[in-house]
mmCIF file of N, CA and C in Angstrom:
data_model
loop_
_atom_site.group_PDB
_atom_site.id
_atom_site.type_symbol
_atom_site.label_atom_id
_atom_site.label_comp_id
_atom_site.label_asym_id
_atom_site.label_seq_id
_atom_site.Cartn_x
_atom_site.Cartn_y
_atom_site.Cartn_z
ATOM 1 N N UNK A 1 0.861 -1.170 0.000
ATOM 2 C CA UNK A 1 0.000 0.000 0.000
ATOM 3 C C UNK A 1 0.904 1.228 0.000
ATOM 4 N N UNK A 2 0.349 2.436 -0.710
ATOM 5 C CA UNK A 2 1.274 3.370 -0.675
ATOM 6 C C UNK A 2 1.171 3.983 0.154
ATOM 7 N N UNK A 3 2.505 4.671 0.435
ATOM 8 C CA UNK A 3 2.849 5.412 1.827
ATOM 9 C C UNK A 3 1.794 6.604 2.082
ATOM 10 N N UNK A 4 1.493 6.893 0.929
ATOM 11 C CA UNK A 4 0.604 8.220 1.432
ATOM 12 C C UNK A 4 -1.290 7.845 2.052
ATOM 13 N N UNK A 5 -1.300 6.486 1.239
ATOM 14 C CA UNK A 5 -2.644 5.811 2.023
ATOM 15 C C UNK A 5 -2.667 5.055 3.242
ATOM 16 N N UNK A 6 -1.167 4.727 3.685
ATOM 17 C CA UNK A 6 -0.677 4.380 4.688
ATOM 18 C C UNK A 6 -0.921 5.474 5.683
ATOM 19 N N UNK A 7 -0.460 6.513 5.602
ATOM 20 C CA UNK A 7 -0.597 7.411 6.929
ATOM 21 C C UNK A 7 -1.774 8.103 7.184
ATOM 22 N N UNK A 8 -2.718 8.128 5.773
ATOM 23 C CA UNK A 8 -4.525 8.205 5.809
ATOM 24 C C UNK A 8 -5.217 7.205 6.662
ATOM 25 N N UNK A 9 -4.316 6.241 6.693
ATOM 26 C CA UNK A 9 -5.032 4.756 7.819
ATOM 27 C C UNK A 9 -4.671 5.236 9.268
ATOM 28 N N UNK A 10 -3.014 5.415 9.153
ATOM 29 C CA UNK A 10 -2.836 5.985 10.611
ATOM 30 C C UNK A 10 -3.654 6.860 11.080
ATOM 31 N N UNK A 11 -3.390 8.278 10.338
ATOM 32 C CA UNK A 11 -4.307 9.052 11.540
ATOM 33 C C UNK A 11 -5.685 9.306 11.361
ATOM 34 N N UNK A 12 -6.406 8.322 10.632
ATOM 35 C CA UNK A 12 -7.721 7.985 10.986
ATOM 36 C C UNK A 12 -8.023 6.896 12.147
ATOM 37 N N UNK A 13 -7.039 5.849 12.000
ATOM 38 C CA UNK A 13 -7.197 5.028 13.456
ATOM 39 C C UNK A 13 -6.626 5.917 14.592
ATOM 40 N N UNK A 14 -5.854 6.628 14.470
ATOM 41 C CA UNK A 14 -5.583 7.636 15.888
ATOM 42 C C UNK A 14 -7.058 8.182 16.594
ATOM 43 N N UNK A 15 -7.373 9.004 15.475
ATOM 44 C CA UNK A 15 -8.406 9.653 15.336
ATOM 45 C C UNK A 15 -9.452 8.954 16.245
ATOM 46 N N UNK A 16 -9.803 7.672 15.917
ATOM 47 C CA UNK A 16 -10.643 7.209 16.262
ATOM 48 C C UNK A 16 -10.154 6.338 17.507
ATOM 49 N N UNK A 17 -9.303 5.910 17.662
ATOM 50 C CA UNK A 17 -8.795 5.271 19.132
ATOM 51 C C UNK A 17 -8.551 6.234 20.068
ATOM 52 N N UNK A 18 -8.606 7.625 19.770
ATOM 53 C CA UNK A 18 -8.342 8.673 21.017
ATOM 54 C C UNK A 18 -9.761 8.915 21.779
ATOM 55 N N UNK A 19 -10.886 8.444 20.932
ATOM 56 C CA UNK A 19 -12.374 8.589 20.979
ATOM 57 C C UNK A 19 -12.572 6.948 21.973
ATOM 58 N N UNK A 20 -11.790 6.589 22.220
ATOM 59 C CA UNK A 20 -11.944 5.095 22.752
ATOM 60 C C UNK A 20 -11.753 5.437 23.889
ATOM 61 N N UNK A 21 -12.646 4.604 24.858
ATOM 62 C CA UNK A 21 -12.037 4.586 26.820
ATOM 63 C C UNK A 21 -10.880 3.633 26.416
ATOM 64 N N UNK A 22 -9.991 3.865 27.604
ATOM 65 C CA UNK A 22 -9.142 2.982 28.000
ATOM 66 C C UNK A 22 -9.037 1.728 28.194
ATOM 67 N N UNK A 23 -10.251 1.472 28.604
ATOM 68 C CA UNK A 23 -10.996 0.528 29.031
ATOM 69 C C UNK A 23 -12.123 -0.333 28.670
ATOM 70 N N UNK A 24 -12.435 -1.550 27.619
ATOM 71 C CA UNK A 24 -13.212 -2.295 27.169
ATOM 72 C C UNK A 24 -13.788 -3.148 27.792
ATOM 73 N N UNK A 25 -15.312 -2.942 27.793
ATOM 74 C CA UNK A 25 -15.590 -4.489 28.729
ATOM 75 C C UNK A 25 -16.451 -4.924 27.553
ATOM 76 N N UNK A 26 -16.162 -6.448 27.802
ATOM 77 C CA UNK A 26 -17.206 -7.066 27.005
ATOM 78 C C UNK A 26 -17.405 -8.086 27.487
ATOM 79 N N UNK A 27 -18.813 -8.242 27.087
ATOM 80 C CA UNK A 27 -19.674 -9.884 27.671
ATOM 81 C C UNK A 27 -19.363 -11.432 26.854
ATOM 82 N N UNK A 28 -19.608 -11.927 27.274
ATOM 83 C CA UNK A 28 -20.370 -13.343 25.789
ATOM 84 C C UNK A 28 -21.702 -13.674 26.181
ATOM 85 N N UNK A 29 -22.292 -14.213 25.576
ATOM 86 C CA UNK A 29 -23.687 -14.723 25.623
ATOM 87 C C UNK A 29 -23.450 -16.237 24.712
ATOM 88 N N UNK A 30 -24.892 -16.636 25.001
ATOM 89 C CA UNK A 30 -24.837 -17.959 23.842
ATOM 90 C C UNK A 30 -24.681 -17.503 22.670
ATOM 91 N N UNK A 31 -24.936 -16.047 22.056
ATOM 92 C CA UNK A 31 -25.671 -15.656 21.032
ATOM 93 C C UNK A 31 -24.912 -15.035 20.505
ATOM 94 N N UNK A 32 -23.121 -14.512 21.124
ATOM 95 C CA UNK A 32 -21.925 -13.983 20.750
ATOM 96 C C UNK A 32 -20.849 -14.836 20.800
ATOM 97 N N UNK A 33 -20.002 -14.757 19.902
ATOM 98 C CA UNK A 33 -18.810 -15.241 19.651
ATOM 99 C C UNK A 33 -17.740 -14.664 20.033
ATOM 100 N N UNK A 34 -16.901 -14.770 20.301
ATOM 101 C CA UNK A 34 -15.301 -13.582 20.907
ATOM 102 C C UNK A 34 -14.442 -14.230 20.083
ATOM 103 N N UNK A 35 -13.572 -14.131 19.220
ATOM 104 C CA UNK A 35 -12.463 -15.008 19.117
ATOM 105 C C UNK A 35 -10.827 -14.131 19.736
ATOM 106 N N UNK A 36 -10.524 -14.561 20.833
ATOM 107 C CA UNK A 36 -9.527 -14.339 21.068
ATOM 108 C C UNK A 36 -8.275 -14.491 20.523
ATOM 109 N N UNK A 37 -6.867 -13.190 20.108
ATOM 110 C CA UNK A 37 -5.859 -13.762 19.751
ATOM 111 C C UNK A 37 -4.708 -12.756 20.058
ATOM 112 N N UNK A 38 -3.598 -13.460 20.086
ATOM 113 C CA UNK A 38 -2.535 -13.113 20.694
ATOM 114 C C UNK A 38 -1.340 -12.964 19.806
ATOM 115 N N UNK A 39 -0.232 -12.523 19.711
ATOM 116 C CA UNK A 39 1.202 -12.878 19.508
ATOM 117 C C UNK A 39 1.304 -12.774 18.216
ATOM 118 N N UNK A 40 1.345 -12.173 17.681
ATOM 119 C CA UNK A 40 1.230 -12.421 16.012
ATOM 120 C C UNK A 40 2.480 -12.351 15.410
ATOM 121 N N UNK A 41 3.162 -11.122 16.233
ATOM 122 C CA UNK A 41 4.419 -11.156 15.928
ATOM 123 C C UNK A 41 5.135 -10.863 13.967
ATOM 124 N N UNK A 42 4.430 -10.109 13.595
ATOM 125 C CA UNK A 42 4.680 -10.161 12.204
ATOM 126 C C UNK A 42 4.500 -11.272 11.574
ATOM 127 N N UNK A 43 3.921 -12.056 11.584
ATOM 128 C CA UNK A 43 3.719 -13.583 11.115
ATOM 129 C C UNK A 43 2.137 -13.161 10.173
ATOM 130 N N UNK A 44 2.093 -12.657 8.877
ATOM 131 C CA UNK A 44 1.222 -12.139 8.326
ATOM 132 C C UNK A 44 -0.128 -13.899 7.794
ATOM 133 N N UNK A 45 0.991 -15.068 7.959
ATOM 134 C CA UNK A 45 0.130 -16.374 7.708
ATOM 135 C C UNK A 45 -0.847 -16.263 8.929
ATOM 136 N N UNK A 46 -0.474 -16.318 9.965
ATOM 137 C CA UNK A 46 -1.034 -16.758 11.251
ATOM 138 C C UNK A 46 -2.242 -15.975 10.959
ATOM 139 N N UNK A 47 -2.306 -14.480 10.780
ATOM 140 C CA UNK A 47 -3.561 -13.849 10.796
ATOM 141 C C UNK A 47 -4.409 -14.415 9.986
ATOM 142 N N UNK A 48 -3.987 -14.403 8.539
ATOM 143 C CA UNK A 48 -4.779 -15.100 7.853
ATOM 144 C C UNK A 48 -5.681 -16.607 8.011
ATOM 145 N N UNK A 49 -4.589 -16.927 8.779
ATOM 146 C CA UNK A 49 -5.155 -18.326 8.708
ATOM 147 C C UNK A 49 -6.495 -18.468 9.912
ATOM 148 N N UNK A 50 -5.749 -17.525 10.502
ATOM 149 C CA UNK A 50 -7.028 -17.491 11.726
ATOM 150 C C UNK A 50 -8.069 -16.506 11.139
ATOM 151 N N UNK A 51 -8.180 -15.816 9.914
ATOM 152 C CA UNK A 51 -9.415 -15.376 9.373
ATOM 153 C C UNK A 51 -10.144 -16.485 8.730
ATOM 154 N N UNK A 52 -9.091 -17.163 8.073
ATOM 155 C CA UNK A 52 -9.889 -18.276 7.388
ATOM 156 C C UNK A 52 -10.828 -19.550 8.343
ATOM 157 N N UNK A 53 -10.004 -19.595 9.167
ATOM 158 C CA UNK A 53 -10.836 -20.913 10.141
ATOM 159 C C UNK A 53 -12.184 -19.955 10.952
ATOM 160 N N UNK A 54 -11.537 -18.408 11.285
ATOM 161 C CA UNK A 54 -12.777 -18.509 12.252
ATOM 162 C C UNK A 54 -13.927 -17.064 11.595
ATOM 163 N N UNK A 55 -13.295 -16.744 10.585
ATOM 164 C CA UNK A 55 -14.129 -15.952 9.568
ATOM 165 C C UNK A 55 -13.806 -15.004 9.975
ATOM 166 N N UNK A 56 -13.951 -13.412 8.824
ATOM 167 C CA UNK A 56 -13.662 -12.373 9.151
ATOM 168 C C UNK A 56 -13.822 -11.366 9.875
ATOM 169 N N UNK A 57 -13.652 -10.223 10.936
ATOM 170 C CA UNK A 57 -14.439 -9.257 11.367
ATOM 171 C C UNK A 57 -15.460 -8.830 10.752
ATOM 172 N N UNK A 58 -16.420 -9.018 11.717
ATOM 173 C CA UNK A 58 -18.124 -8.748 11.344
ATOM 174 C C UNK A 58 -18.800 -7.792 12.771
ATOM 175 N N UNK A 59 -19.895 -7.518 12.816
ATOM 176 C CA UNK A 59 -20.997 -7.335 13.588
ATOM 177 C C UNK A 59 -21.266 -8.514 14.282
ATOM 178 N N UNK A 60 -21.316 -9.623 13.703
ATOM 179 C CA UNK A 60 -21.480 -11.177 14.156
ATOM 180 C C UNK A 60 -20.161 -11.831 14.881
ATOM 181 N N UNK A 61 -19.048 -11.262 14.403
ATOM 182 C CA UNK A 61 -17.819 -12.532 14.465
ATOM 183 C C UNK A 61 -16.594 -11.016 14.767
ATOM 184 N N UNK A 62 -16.932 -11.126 16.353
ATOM 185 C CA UNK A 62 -16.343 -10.361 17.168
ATOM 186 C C UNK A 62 -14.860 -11.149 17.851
ATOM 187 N N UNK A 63 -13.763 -10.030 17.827
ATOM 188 C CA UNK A 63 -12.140 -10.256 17.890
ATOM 189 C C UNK A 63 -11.553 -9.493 19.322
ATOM 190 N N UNK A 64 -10.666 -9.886 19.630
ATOM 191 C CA UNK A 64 -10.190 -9.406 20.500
ATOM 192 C C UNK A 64 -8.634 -9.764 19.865
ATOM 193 N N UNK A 65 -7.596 -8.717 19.941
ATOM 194 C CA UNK A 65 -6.567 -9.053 19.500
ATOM 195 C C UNK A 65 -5.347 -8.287 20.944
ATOM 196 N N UNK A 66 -4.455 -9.123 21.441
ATOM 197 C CA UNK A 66 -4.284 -8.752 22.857
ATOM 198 C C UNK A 66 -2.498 -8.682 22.715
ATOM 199 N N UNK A 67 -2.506 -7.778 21.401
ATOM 200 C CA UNK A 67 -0.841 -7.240 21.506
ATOM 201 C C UNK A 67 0.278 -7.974 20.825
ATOM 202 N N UNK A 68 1.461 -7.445 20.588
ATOM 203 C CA UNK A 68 1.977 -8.392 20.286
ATOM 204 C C UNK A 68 2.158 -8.446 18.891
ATOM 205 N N UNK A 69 1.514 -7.310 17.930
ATOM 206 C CA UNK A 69 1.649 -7.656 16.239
ATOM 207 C C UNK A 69 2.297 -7.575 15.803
ATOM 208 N N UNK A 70 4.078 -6.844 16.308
ATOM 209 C CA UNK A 70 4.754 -6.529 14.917
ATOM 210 C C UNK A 70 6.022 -6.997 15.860
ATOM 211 N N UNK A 71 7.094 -6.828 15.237
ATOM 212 C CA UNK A 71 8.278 -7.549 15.685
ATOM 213 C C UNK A 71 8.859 -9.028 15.037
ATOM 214 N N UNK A 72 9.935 -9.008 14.752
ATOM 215 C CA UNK A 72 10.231 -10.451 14.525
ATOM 216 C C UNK A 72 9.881 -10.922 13.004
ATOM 217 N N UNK A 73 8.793 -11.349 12.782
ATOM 218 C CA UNK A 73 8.274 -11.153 11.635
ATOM 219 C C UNK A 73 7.985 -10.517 10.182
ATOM 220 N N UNK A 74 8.064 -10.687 8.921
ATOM 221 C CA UNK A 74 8.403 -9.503 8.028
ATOM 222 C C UNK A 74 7.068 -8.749 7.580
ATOM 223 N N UNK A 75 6.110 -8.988 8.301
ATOM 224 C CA UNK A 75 4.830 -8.552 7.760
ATOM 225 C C UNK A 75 4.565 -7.861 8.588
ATOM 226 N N UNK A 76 4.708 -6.968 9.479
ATOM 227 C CA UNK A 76 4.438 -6.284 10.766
ATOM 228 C C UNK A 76 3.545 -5.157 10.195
ATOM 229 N N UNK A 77 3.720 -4.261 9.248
ATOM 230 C CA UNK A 77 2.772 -3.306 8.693
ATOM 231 C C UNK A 77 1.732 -3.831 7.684
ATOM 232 N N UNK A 78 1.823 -5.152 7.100
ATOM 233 C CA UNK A 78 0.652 -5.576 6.346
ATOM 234 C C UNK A 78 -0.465 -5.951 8.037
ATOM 235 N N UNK A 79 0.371 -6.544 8.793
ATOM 236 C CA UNK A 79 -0.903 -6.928 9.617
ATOM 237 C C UNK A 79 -1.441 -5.544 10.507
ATOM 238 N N UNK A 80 -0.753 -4.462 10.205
ATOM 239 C CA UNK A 80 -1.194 -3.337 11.225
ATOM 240 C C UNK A 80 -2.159 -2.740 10.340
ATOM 241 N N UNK A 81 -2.072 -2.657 9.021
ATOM 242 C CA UNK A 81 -3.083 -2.472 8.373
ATOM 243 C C UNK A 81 -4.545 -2.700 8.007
ATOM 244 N N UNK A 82 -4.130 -4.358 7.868
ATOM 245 C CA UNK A 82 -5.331 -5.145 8.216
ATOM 246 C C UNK A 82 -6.186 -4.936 9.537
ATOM 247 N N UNK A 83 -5.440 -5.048 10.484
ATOM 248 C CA UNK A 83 -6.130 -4.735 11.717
ATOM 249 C C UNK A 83 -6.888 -3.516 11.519
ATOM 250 N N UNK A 84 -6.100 -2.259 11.508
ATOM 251 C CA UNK A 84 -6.776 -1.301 11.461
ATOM 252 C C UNK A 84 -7.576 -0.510 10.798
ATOM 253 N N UNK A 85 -7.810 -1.260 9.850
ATOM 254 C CA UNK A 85 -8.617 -1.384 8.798
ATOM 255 C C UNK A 85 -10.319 -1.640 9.384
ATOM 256 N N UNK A 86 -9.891 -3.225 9.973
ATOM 257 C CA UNK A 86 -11.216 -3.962 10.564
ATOM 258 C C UNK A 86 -11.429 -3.301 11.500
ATOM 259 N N UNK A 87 -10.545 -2.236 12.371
ATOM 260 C CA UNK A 87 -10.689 -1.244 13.481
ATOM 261 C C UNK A 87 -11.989 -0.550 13.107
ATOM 262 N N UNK A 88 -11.588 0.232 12.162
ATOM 263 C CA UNK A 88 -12.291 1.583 11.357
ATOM 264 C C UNK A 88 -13.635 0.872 11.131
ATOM 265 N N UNK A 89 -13.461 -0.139 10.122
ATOM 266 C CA UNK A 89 -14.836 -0.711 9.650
ATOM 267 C C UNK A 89 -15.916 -0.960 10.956
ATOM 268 N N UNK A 90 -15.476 -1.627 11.870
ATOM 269 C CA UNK A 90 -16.145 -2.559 13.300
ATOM 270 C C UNK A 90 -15.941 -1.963 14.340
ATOM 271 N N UNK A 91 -15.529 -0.570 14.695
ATOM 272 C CA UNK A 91 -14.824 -0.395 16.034
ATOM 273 C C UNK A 91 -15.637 -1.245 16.876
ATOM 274 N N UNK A 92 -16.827 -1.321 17.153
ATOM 275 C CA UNK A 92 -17.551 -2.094 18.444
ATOM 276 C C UNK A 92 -16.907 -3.304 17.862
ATOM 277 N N UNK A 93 -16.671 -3.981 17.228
ATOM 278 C CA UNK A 93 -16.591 -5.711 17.519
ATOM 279 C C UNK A 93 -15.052 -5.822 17.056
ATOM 280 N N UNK A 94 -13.999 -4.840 16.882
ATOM 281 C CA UNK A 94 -12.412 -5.559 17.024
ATOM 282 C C UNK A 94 -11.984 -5.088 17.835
ATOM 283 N N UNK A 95 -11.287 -5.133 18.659
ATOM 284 C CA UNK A 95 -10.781 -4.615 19.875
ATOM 285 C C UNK A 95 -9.307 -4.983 19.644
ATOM 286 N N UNK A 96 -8.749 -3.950 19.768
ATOM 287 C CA UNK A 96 -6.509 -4.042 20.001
ATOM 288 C C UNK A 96 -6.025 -3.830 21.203
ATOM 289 N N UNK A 97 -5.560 -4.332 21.775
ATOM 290 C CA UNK A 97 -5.099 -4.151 22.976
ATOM 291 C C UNK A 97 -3.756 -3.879 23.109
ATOM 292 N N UNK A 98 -2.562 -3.273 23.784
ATOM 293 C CA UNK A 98 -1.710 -3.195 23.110
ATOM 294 C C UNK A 98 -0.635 -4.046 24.373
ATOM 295 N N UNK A 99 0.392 -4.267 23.391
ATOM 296 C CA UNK A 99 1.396 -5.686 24.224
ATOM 297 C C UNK A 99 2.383 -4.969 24.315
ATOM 298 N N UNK A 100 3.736 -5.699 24.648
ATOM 299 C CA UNK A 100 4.837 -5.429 25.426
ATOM 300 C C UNK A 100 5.650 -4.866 23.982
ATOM 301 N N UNK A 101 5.070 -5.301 22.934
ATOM 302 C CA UNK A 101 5.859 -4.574 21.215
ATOM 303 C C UNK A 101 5.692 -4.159 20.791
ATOM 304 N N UNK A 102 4.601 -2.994 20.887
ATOM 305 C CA UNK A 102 3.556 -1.786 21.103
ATOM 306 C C UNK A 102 4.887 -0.974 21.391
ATOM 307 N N UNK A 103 5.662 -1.126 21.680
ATOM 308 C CA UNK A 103 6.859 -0.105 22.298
ATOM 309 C C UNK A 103 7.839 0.563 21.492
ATOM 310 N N UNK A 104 8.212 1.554 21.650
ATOM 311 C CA UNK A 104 8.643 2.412 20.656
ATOM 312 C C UNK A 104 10.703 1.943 20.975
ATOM 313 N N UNK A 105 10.765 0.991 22.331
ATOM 314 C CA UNK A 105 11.997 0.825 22.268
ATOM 315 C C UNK A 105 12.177 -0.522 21.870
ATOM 316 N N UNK A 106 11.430 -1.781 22.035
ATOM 317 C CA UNK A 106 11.323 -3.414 21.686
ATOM 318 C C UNK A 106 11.084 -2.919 20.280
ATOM 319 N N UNK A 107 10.048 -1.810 19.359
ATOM 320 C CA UNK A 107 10.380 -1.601 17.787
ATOM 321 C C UNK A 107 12.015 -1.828 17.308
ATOM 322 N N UNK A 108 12.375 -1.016 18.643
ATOM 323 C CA UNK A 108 13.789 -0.489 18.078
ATOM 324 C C UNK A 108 14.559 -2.032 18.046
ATOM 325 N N UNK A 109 14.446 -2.607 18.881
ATOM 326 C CA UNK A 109 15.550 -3.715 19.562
ATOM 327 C C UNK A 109 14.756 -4.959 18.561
ATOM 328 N N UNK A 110 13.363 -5.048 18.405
ATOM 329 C CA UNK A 110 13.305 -6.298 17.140
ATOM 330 C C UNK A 110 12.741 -6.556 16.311
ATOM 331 N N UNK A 111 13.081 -5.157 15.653
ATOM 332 C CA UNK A 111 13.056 -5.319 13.881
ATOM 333 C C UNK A 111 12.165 -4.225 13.078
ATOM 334 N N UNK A 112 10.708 -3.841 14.205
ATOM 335 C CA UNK A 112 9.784 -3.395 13.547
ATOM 336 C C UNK A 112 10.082 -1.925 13.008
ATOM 337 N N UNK A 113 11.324 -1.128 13.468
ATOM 338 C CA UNK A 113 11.480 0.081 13.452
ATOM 339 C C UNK A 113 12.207 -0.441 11.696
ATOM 340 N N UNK A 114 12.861 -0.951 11.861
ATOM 341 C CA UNK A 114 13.776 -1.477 10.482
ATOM 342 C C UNK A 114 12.155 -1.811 9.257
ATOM 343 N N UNK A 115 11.676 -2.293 9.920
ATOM 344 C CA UNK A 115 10.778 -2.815 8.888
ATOM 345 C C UNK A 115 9.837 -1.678 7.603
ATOM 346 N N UNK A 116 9.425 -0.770 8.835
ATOM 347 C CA UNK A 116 9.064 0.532 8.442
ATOM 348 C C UNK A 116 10.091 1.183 7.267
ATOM 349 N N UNK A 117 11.541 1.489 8.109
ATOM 350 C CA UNK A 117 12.202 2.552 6.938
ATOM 351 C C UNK A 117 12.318 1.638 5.528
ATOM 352 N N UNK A 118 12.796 0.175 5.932
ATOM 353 C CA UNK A 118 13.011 -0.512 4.218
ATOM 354 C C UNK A 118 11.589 0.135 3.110
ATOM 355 N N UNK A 119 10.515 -0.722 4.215
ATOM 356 C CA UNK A 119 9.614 -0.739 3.223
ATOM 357 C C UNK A 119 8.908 0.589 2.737
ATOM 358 N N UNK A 120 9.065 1.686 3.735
ATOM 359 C CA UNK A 120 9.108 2.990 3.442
ATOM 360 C C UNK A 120 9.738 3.974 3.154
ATOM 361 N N UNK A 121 10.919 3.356 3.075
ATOM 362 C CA UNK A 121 12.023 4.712 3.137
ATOM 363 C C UNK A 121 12.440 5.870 3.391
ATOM 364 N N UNK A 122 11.984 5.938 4.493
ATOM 365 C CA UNK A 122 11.773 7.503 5.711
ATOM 366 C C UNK A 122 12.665 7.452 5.617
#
């Protein structure tokens, strides 16, 4: 995606996560689904694959994603995209939570800061 529709994603998800409490509660019922997930770690298969088995962000087919997306992995901005994408579309039913690689110094120390300038060339 190009850089300039890239940072139209950013600070529209800013935008809209500054409008967010801190704080999410959510229920289940018989009648709701949650799919919980974790660690993604730049691993752009894993997401996918877990769209494919448990279907995409919906109104119906509610996510919780609990940190952990970029680092390590070479896909760290395809999956921040995706996410925040399904952010914008669903805010009530995707939820991001943010993990220990959320960090502007673990970017630095594994990989994700690198990942950015290649594929962007800041």
């Amino acid at each position: 995606l190009h850089a300039h529709y890239v940072l139209q994603l950013l600070c529209e998800t800013r935008r809209v996560l500054k409008l967010m409490p801190n704080i999410s509660h959510l229920s289940t019922s018989y009648s709701k689904d949650i799919t919980i997930c974790g660690d993604l770690h730049g691993n752009l298969d894993d997401l996918l694959l877990i769209f494919y088995k448990n279907g995409l962000p919906s109104k119906q087919n509610r996510y919780v994603f609990n940190g952990d997306y970029v680092d390590r992995g070479e896909n760290s901005m395809e999956i921040l995209i995706i996410l925040f994408t399904f952010l914008l579309i669903y805010p009530n039913n995707l939820y991001l939570n943010r993990g220990n690689h959320e960090d502007y110094i673990m970017n630095l120390r594994y990989g994700f800061t690198k990942e950015v300038l290649k594929k962007y060339q800041v």
